[in-house]
Coordinates of C-alpha atoms in Angstrom, one line a residue:
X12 CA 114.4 76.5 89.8
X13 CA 113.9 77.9 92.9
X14 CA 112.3 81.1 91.7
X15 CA 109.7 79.2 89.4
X16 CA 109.3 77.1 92.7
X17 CA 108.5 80.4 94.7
X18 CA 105.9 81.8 91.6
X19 CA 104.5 78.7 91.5
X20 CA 103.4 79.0 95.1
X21 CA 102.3 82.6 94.5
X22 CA 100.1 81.1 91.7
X23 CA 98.6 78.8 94.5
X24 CA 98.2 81.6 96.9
X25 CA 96.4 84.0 94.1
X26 CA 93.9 81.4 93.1
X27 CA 92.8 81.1 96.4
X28 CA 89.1 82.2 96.6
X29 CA 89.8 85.3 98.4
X30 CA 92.9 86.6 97.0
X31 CA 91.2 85.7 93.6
X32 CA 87.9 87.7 94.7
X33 CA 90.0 90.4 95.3
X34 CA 91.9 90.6 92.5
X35 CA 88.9 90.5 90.2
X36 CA 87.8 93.2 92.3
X37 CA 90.8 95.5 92.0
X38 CA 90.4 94.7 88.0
X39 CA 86.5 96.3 87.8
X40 CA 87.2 99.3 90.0
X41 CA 90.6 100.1 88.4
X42 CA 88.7 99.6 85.0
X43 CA 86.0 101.7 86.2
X44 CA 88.0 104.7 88.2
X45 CA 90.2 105.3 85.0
X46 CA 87.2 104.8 82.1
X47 CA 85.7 107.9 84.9
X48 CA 87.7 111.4 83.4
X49 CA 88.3 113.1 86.7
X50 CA 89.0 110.1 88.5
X51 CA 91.9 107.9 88.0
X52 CA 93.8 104.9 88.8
X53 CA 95.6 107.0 92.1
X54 CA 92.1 108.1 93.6
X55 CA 90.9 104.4 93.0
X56 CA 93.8 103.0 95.0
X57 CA 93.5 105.3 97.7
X58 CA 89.7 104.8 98.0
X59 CA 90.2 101.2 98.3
X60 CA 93.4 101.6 101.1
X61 CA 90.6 101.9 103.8
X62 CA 89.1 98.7 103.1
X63 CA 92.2 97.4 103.8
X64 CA 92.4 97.2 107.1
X65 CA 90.9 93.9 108.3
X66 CA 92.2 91.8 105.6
X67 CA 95.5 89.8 105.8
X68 CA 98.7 91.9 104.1
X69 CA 98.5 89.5 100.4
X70 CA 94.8 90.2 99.5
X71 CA 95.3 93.9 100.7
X72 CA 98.1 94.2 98.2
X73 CA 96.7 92.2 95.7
X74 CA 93.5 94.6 95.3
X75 CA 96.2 97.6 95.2
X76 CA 98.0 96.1 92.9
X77 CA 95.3 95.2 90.5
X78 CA 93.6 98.4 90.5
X79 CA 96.9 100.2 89.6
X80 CA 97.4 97.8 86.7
X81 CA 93.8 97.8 85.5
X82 CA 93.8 101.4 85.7
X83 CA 96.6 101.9 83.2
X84 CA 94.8 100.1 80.7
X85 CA 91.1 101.6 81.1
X86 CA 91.4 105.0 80.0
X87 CA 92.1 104.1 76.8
X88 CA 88.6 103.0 76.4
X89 CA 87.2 107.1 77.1
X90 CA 90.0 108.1 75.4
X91 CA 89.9 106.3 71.8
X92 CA 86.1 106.4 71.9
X93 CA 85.4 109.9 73.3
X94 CA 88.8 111.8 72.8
X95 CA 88.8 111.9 76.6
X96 CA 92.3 111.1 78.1
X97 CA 91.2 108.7 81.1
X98 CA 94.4 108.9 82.8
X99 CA 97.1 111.9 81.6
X100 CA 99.0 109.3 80.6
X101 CA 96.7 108.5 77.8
X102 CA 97.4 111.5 76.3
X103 CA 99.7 110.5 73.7
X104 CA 97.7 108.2 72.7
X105 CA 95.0 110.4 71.6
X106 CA 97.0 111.3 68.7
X107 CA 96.8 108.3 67.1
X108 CA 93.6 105.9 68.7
X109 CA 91.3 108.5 68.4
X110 CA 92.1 109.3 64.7
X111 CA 92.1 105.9 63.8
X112 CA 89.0 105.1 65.3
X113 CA 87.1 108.4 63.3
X114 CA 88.6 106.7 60.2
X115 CA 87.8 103.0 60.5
X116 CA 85.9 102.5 63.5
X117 CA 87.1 101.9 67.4
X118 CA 87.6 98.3 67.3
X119 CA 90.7 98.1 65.8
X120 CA 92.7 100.6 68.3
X121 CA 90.8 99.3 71.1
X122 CA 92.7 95.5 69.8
X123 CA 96.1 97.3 69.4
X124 CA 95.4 99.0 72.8
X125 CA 94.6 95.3 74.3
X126 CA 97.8 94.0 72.6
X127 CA 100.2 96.9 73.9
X128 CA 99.0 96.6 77.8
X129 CA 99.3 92.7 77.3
X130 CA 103.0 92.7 76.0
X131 CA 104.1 95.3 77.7
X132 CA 102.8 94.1 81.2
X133 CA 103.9 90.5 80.6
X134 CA 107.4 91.8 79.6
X135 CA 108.3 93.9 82.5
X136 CA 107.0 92.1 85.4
X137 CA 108.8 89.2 84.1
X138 CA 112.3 91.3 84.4
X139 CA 110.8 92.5 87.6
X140 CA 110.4 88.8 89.4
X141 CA 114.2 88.6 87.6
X142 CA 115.6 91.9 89.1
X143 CA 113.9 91.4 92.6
X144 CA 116.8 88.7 93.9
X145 CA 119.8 90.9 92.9
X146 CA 118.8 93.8 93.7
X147 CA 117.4 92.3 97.1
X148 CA 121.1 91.5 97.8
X149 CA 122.7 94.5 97.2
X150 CA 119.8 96.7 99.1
X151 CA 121.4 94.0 102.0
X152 CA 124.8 95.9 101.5
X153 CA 123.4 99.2 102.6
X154 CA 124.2 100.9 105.7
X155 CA 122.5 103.4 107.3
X156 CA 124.3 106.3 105.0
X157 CA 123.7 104.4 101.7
X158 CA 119.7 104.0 102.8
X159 CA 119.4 108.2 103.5
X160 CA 121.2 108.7 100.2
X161 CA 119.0 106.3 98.4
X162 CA 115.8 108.3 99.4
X163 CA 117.4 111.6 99.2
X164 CA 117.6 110.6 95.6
X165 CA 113.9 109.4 95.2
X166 CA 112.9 112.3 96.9
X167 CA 114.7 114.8 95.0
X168 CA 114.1 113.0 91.6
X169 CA 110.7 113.0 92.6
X170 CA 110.6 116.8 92.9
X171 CA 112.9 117.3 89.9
X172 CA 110.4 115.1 87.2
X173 CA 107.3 116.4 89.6
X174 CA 105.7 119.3 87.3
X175 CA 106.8 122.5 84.9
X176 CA 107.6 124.3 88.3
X177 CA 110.3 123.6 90.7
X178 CA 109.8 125.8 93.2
X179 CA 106.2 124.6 93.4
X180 CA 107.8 121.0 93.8
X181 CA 110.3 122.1 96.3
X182 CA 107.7 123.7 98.3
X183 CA 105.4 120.3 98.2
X184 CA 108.0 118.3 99.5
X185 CA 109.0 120.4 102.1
X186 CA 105.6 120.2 103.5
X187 CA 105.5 116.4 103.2
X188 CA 108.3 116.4 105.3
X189 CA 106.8 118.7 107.7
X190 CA 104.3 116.4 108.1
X191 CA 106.1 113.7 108.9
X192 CA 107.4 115.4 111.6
X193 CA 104.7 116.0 113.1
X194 CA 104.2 113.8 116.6
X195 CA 106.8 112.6 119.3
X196 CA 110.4 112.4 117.8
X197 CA 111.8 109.0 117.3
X198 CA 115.0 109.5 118.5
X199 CA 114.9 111.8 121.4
X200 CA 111.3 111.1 122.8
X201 CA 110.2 114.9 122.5
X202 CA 106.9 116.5 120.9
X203 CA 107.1 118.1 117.9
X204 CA 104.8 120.7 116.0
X205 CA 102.1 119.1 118.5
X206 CA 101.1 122.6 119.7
X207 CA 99.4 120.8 123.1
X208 CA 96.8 119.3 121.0
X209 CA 96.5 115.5 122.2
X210 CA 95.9 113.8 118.7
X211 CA 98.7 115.6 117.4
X212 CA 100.8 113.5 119.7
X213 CA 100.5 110.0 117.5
X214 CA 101.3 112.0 114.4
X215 CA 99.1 112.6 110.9
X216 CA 97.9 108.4 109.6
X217 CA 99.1 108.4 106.1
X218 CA 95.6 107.7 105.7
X219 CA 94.8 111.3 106.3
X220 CA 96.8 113.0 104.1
X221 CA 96.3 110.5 101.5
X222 CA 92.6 110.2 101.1
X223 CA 92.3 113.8 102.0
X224 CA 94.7 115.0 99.4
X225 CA 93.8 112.7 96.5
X226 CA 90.2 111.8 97.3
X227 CA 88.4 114.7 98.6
X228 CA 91.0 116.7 96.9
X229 CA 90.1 116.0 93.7
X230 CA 86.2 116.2 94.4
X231 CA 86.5 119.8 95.8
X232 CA 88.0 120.9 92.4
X233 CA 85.3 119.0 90.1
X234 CA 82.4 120.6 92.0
X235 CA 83.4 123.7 90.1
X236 CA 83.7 122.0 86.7
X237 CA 80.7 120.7 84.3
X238 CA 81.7 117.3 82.5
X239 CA 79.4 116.2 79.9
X240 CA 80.1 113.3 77.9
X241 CA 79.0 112.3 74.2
X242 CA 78.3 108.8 75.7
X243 CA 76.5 107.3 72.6
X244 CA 78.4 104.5 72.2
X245 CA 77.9 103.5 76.4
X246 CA 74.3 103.8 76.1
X247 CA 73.8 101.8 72.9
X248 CA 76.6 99.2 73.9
X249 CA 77.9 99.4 70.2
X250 CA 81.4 98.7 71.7
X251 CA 83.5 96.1 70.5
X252 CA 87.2 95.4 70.2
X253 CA 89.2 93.3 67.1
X254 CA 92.6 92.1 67.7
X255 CA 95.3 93.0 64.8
X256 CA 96.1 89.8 62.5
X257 CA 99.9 88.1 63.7
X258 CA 101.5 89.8 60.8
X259 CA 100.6 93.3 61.4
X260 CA 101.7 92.7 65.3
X261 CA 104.9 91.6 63.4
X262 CA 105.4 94.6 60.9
X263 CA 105.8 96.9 64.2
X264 CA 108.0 94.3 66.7
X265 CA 110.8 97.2 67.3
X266 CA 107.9 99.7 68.4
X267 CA 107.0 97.0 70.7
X268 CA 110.8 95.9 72.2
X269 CA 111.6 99.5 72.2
X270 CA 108.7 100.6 74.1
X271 CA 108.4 97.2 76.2
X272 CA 112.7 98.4 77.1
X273 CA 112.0 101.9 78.0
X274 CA 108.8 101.4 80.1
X275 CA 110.3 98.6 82.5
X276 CA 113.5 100.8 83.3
X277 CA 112.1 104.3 83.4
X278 CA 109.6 103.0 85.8
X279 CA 112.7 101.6 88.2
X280 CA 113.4 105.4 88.0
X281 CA 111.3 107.0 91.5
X282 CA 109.3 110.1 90.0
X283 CA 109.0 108.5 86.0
X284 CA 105.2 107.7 86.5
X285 CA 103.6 106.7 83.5
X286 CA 102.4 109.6 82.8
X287 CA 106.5 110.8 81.9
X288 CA 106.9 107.4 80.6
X289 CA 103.9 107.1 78.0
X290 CA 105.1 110.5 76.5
X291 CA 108.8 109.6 76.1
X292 CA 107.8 106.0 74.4
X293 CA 105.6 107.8 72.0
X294 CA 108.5 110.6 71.8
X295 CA 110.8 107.9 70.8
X296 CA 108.6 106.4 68.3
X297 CA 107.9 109.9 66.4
X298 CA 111.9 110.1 66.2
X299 CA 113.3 106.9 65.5
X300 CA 110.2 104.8 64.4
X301 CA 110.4 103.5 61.0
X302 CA 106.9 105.6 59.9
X303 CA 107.5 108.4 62.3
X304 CA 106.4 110.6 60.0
X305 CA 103.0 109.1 59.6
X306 CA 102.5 109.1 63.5
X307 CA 99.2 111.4 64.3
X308 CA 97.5 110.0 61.4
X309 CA 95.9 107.2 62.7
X310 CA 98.9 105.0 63.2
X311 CA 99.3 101.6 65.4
X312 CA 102.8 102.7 66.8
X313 CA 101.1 105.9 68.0
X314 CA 98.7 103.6 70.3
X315 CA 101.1 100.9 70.8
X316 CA 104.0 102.7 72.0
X317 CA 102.4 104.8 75.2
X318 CA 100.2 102.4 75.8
X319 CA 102.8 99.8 76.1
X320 CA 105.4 102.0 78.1
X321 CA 102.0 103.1 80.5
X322 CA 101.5 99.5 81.2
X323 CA 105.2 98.5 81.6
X324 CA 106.2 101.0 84.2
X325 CA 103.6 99.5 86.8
X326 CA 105.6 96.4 87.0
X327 CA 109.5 99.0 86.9
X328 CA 107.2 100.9 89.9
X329 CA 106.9 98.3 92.1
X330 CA 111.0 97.1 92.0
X331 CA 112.5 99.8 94.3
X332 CA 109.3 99.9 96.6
X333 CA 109.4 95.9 97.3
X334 CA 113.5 96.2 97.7
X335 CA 114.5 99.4 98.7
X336 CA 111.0 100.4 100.1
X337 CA 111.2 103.9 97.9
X338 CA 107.6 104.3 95.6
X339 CA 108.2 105.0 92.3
X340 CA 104.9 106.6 92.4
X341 CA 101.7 108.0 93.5
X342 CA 100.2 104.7 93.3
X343 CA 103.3 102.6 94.6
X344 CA 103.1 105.4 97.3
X345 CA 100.3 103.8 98.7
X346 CA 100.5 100.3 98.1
X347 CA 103.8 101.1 100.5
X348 CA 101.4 102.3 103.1
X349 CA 99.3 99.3 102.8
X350 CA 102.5 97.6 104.0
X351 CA 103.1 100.3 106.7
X352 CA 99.5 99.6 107.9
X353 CA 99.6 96.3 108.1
X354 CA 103.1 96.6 109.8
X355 CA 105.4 95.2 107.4
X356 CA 108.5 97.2 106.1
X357 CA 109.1 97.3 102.2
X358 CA 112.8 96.9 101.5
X359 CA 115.9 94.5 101.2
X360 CA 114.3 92.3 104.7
X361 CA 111.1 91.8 102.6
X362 CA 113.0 89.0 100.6
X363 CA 115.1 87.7 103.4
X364 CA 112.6 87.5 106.1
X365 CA 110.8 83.8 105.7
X366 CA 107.5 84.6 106.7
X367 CA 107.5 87.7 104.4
X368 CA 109.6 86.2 101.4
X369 CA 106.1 84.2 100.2
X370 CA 103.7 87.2 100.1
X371 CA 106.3 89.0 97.8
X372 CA 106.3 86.0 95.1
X373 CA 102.3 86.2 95.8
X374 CA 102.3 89.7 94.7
X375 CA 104.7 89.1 91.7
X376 CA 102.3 85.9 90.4
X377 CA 98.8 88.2 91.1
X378 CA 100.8 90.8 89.0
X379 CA 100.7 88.2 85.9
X380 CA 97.2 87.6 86.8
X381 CA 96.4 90.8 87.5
X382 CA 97.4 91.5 83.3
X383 CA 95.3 88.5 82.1
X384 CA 92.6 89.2 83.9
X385 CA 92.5 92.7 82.6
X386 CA 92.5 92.2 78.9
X387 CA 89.9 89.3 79.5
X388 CA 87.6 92.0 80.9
X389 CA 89.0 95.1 78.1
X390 CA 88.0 92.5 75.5
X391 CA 84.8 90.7 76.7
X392 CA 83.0 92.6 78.9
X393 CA 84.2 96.3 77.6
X394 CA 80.4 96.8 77.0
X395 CA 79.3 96.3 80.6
X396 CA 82.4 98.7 81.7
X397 CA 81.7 101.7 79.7
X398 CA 78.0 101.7 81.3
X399 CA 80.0 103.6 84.2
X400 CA 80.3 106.6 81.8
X401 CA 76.1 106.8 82.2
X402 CA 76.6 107.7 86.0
X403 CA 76.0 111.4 86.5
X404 CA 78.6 113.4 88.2
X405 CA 76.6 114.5 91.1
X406 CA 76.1 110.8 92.3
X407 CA 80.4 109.6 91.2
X408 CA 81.0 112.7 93.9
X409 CA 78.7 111.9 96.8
X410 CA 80.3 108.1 96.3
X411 CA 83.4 109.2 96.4
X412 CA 83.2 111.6 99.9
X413 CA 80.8 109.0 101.4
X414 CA 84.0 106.5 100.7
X415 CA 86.8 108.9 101.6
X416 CA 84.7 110.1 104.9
X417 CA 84.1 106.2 105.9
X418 CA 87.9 105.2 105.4
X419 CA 89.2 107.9 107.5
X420 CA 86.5 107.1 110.2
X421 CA 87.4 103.1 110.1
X422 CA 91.0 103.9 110.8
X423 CA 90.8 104.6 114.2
X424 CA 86.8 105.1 115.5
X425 CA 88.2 108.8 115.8
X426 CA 86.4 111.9 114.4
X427 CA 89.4 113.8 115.1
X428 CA 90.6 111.8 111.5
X429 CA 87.5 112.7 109.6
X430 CA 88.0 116.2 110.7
X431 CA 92.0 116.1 109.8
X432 CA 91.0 114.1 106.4
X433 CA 88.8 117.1 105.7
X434 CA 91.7 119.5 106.7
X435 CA 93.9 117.5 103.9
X436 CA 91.2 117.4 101.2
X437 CA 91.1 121.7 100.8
X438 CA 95.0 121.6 101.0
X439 CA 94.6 118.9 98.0
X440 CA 92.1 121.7 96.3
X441 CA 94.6 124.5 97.0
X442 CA 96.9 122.5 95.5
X443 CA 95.6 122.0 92.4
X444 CA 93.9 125.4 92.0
X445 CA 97.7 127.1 92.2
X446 CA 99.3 124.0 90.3
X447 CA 101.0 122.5 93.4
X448 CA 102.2 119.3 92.2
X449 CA 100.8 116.7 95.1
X450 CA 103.2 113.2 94.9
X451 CA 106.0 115.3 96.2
X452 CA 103.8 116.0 99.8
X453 CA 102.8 112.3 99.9
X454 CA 105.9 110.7 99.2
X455 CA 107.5 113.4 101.8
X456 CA 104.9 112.4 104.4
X457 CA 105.4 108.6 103.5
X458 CA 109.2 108.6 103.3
X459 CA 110.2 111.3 105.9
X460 CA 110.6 109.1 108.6
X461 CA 112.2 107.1 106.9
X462 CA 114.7 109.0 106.1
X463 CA 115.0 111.0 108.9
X464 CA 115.8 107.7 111.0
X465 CA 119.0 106.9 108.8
X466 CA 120.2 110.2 109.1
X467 CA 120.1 110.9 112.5
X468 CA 121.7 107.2 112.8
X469 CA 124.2 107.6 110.8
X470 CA 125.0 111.4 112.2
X471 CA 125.2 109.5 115.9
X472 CA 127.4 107.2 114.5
X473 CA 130.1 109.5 112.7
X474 CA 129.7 111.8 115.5
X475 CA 127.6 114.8 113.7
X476 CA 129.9 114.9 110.6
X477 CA 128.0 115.5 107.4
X478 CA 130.7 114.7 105.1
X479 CA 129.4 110.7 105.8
X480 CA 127.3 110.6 103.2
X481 CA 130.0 111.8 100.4
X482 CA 133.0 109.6 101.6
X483 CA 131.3 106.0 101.2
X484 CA 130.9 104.8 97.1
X485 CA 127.3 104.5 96.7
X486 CA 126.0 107.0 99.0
X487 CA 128.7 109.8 97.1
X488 CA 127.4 108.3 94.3
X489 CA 123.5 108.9 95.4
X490 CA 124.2 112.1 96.9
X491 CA 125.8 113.6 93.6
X492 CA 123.3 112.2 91.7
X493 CA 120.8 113.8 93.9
X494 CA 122.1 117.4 93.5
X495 CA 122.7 116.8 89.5
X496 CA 118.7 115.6 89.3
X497 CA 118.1 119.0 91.3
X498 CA 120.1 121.0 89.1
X499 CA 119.4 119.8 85.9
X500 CA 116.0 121.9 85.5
X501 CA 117.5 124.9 86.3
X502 CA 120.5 124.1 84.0
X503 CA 118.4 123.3 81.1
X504 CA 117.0 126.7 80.0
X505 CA 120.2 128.7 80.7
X506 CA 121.8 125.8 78.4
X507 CA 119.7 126.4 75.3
X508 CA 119.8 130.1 75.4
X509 CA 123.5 129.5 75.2
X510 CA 123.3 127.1 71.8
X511 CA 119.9 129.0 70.5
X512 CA 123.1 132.4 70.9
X513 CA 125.4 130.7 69.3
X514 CA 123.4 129.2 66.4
X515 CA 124.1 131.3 63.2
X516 CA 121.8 133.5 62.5

């Protein structure tokens, strides 16, 4: 009773004008920066950090929040119309929503689309608001060895699920982690990697490497590219969408449990984004689904299933970063440093803490708003939305750098950011000219200190012995998993070239 007491209040606190303008805000950007190919729910999020800054901590997150949800469902739109992927997430299901709409027209995937972001949002956030409590109290349990293990493992699964190379991964997080050391040491007071240059001293804003890597990042690498769209059906408006009867939502219910299951607890899992997540639902279905062989032919369980595990992973992201303050993903990533702005630590004291404890079952109520309001707009105003597709390029990029130059100015009145936000946004383009995956930088950056604070704790503590972390249950437990989630990619290949040898020939 108590939690439905708590939600209830969060209902209040969404409907409030603000918090309500805001979400319905978050909702039409998040629609808008994901139906844009190039763009995407991440950049959307981080454009919309900087405007943060004055508003109270539950309106901030709220907008974050919508945006990330909104943005899962919106490519869909580009990418069963156009057979343009919005997001890479939507990938999978371009196999089946764009075929189906060549055959009989794009208002019936658009409905199963609708359907799929609908039940698979409302499923998991529900066993999110169900999951915070418990695993609130055993985050409580933690000590400081437990808490450096906990990240280790996010960071390293992060690294491990981060991209086809490892190395490339390895070499991303380690400069993440450079950057977070960057400024005057926590522990012992001193400078580090200042190099006598005074704005060094406070260390790099998350802000900085955020925008900079994601924002102008991106932009830098679309300057090179032409995108022209077949945008006929955005400037006639002949978009509509048709929901599937009752009894054709019933003939596929296990694609929908099965999908709605894996979503919600591979997005728990930090580095699953749901990008990984849309491919293994849709994976699943081709193997196990009862008409798996019909799958890429136009098929409802070919849209349903990726779009519902896309949908559901938002809600699995945002467990660990409310409880144990570790983002599941880029987007979580800075949703947490919305919280770090605003100066409130995500993790197990989030729950605890009175004055906190309300703005948490405010985010989980605009969450179930947040889904609502999203397939209200998919399905009434889808018309209005795909107008954004008529924007030319040119004028989406000068937005964009007018936005990501304006943030990193508002932060602090300091040039010195613009100029360091500029620094960060050619790193971002070197990135993704030599296929440097970029989450594993920011989430170093983000959780660096972090982590850097519980180990040197708990090394003061046990007196500098490093065999802390393996004697304790959970943080062995963490640590070995850690290693294992390192290993396994460069296990993998050497394992099937031993059972490809041993196969008869």
């Amino acid at each position: 009773m108590e939690l439905l007491h708590d939600l209830g209040m969060g209902f209040f606190h969404v409907f409030q004008s603000f918090d309500f303008l805001m979400l319905v805000v978050g909702l039409l950007v998040g629609m808008a920066v994901s139906i844009m190919p190039g763009l995407g729910f991440v950049m959307g999020v981080v454009l919309a950090l900087p405007f943060t800054y004055k508003m109270q901590i539950e309106p901030a997150v709220i907008l974050l929040t919508a945006i990330y949800f909104s943005g899962t469902y919106g490519g869909a739109f580009t990418t069963i119309l156009y057979r343009i992927p919005g997001e890479p997430s939507d990938v999978p299901l371009l196999w089946d929503g764009y075929v189906m709409a060549r055959k009989s027209g794009p208002a019936k995937p658009l409905g199963w689309a609708l359907v799929a972001a609908l039940a698979g949002g409302l499923a998991s956030s529900v066993v999110m608001v169900l999951l915070a409590e418990p695993l609130t109290a055993i985050a409580l349990k933690f000590n400081s060895e437990d808490y450096f293990a906990a990240i280790f493992f996010g960071l390293t699964t992060v690294v491990s699920l981060a991209g086809k190379s490892l190395v490339n991964a390895v070499i991303s997080l380690c400069l993440g982690l450079l950057v977070a050391c960057i400024g005057v040491d926590s522990t012992y007071g001193v400078n580090r990697f200042t190099f006598g240059v005074p704005v060094l001293g406070d260390g790099v804003q998350l802000v900085a490497v955020l925008v900079g890597m994601y924002g102008l990042g991106e932009v830098f690498k679309r300057l090179g590219q032409g995108l022209t769209l077949d945008n006929t059906h955005a400037s006639t408006g002949k978009v509509q969408t048709h929901f599937p009867s009752l009894r054709e939502i019933w003939q596929i219910k296990g694609t929908l449990l099965r999908s709605s299951a894996i979503g919600t607890l591979l997005g728990i899992v930090p580095g699953a984004g749901a990008t990984i997540t849309s491919f293994i639902c849709y994976g699943t279905e081709k193997q196990y689904g009862r008409r798996r062989a019909q799958l890429g032919t136009g098929m409802p369980e070919g849209i349903v299933a990726p779009q519902i595990g896309s949908t559901a992973s938002v809600a699995g992201h945002m467990i660990p970063m409310l409880t144990l303050g570790i983002p599941g993903s880029a987007a979580t990533a800075v949703i947490l440093a919305a919280f770090l702005l605003h100066g409130v630590q995500p993790g197990p004291m989030l729950l605890t803490d009175p004055t906190s404890h309300q703005v948490v079952y405010t985010i989980f109520a605009s969450m179930f708003v947040s889904i609502i309001g999203m397939c209200i707009i998919g399905f009434f105003w889808i018309r209005l939305v795909v107008k954004v597709l008529t924007i030319p390029q040119s004028v989406l990029n000068a937005v964009v750098v007018l936005f990501c130059l304006i943030g990193a100015y508002a932060s602090r009145n300091s040039m010195s950011d613009v100029w360091m936000i500029v620094a960060f946004g050619v790193l971002g383009y070197l990135f993704e000219k030599f296929r440097f995956p970029i989450s594993p930088l920011v989430l170093g950056a983000i959780l660096g200190p972090i982590g850097e604070n519980n180990f040197m704790r708990s090394m003061i503590i046990s007196h500098n012995d490093w065999t802390v972390f393996f004697l304790q249950p959970l943080s062995g437990t963490l640590m070995t998993a850690s290693f294992l989630s390192i290993l396994y990619p460069l296990a993998k290949p050497v394992v099937r070239s031993l059972l490809g040898r041993s196969k008869p020939a």
